[in-house]
Short mmCIF file of C-alpha atoms in Angstrom, two decimals:
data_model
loop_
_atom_site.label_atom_id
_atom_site.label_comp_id
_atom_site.label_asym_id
_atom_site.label_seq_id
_atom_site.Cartn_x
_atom_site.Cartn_y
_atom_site.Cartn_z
CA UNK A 79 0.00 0.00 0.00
CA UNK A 80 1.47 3.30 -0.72
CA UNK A 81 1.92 6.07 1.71
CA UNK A 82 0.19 8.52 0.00
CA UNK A 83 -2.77 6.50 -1.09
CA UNK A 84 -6.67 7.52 -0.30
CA UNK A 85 -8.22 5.32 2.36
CA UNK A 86 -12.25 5.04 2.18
CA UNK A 87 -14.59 2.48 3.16
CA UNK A 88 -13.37 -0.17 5.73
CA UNK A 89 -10.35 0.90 6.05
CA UNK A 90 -9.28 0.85 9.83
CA UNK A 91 -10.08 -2.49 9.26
CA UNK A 92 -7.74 -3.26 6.34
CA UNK A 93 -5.08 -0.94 7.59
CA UNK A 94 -5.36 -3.28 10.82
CA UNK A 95 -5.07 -6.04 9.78
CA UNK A 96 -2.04 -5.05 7.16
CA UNK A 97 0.04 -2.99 9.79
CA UNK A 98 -0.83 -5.17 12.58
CA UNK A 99 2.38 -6.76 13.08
CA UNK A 100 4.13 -2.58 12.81
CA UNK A 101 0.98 -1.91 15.54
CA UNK A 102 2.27 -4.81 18.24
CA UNK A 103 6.04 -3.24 17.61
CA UNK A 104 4.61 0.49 18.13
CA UNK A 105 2.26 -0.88 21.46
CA UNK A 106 5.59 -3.00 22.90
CA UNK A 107 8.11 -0.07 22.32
CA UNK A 108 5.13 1.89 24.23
CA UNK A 109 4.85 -0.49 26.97
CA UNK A 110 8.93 -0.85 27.66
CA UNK A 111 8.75 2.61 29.09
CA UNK A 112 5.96 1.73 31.22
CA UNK A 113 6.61 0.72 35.20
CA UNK A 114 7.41 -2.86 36.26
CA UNK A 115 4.69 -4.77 37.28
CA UNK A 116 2.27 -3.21 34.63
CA UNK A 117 -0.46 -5.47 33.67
CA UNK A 118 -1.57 -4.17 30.05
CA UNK A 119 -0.30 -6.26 27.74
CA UNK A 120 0.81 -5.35 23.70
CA UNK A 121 -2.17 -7.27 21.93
CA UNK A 122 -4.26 -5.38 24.64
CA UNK A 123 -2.83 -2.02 24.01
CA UNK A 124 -3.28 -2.40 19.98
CA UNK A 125 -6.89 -3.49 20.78
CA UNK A 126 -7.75 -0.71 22.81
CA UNK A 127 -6.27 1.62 20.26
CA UNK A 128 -8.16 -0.10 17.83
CA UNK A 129 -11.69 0.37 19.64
CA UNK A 130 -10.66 3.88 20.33
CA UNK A 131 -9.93 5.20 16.71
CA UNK A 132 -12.81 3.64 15.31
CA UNK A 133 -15.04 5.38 17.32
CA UNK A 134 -13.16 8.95 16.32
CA UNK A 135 -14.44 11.24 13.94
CA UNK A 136 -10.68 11.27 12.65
CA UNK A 137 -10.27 8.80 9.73
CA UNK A 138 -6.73 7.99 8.23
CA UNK A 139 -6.15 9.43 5.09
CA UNK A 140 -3.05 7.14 4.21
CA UNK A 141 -0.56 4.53 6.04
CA UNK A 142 1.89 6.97 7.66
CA UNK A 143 -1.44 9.12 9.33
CA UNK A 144 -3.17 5.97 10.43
CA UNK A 145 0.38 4.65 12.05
CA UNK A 146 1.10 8.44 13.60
CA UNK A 147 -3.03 8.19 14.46
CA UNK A 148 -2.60 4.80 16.57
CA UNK A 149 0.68 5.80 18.05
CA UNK A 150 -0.70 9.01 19.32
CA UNK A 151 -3.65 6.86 20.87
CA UNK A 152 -1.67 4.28 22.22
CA UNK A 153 0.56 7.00 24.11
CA UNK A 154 -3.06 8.40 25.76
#
């Protein structure tokens, strides 16, 4: 998928399920800075992120903005 290419439809879902493997590396360099003893977990954090963008108003409008989208929510 290019960078620069217009997203419509379904596409948290596709974007998901493409970057998904880039989303658990994003949610575990998240969760290294987090305290020991911590009990969310990376497939959590991507989840919740997950949940949480697709009830925004915000929609991606390519692969870099949903990435920067999903980092910024897994950071909140």
């Amino acid at each position: 998928m290019e960078s620069n290419a217009p997203i419509e439809g379904d596409s948290l879902d596709r974007l998901t399920a493409a970057l998904y493997e880039e989303l658990l590396r994003l949610a575990h360099a998240r969760l290294r800075s987090e305290r020991a003893g911590h009990t969310l977990q990376t497939t959590a954090l991507v989840h919740e992120a997950y949940l949480r963008l697709a009830a925004s108003e915000v929609a991606p409008v390519d692969r870099v903005h949903f990435l920067a989208l999903a980092a910024s929510t897994m950071r909140r």
